[in-house]
């Protein structure tokens, strides 16, 4: 008789289903938002401003919500993110110009406040599962759901219009929210008694958070208006842009779990830095070959490593942080990511208005410096150990393969983050 999955794997399987449903909906439209804003009569600077507004609002939420989450059960706070995202996409579907689109997009982006709580929730219930394996696997599972939908979304937008695409996405978000209701409730956290609030605040790895802010900001300068660059400079259609987004998802699936194994048990975040090194290579390919389909396809696949790198950053900071401040420390990563878009998108808009290739060129020149800073700040003082009290060390590759067989082998050897609820 086949043994039933252990509770941690049942939790991950259910979370995986919910995130795949969400990614199916998000993949239909998210990559096309800059182009759709342009169709709604927004100028490049206004596109950067709208994206930056939503990310700024999200940035202001992360750390306070993370602080609250360290003192409460995680599941109810997580569910609020699902509901806010559903309302936000309905608001975008009803927009008639870029000004009325902005509030729905802002609410949708703000729903991402639940991402660090999801990471802390998984860490709280993961048992013996190594986080450097679990996070990239979940990220790859999320990417699996969005593997084909960006190309489909581009085709649907070309023939049906973006409003219908957004309504289809809302239906998938509703199914994802209903699935999340069945996630197990996490236990209440233990109140830290032996450390003061000041000591906990000082224990949060701020240097690594600042290094990530620099890395993510430079990356966003190159990526924020990349669809617009490919459309205007390369002449690619919406259908092509959807295909390119699907290739990014493929890169997350193929590259992310491998890089996660490189980080596990190491004092330096080699997998994280390799992810951004591959992104640097992708920017170079786009600069020299943006009109050549094979080069663009290869570059977009490599860019998937950058998005896998976000989940590796979350796993690394949880190794650096005290156990009593996991949600707050995870929120620091997402604050850095959100603030990076707040800063990077307007910069990209300004550079794009001067010359469409300038954002990619600036990002390519500065990324090596930011990668070196993250290499220095992300070092551990000791060999990483599995989080959660009472956990035992486990072999990552064996554990993941056993879990995949246990759960139906959803992604074969590659396994299964976010985000948006993804990444």
XYZ file of C-alpha atoms in Angstrom, residues 131-133 136 208 256-275 308-309 311-316 319 378 380 384:
37
model
C 14.742 25.583 2.352
C 17.369 26.020 -0.374
C 15.576 23.176 -2.141
C 13.364 27.073 -5.712
C 22.621 41.654 3.088
C 16.339 27.333 -10.350
C 16.494 23.925 -8.623
C 20.089 23.388 -9.804
C 21.195 26.734 -8.389
C 19.386 25.921 -5.139
C 21.573 22.859 -4.683
C 24.661 25.024 -5.122
C 23.591 27.226 -2.213
C 22.686 24.428 0.180
C 25.337 23.950 2.858
C 27.648 26.715 1.588
C 28.842 29.767 3.477
C 28.668 31.904 0.313
C 25.503 32.302 -1.833
C 27.061 30.830 -4.964
C 23.742 29.798 -6.503
C 22.238 33.252 -5.973
C 25.235 34.966 -7.536
C 25.328 32.519 -10.445
C 21.656 33.328 -11.112
C 14.819 31.990 -9.429
C 17.439 34.112 -7.677
C 13.695 32.736 -3.951
C 17.355 31.904 -3.259
C 17.766 35.329 -1.662
C 14.793 34.569 0.610
C 16.297 31.224 1.626
C 19.691 32.837 2.327
C 19.732 31.382 7.268
C 25.654 37.088 2.122
C 27.380 32.876 6.793
C 23.873 26.452 7.306
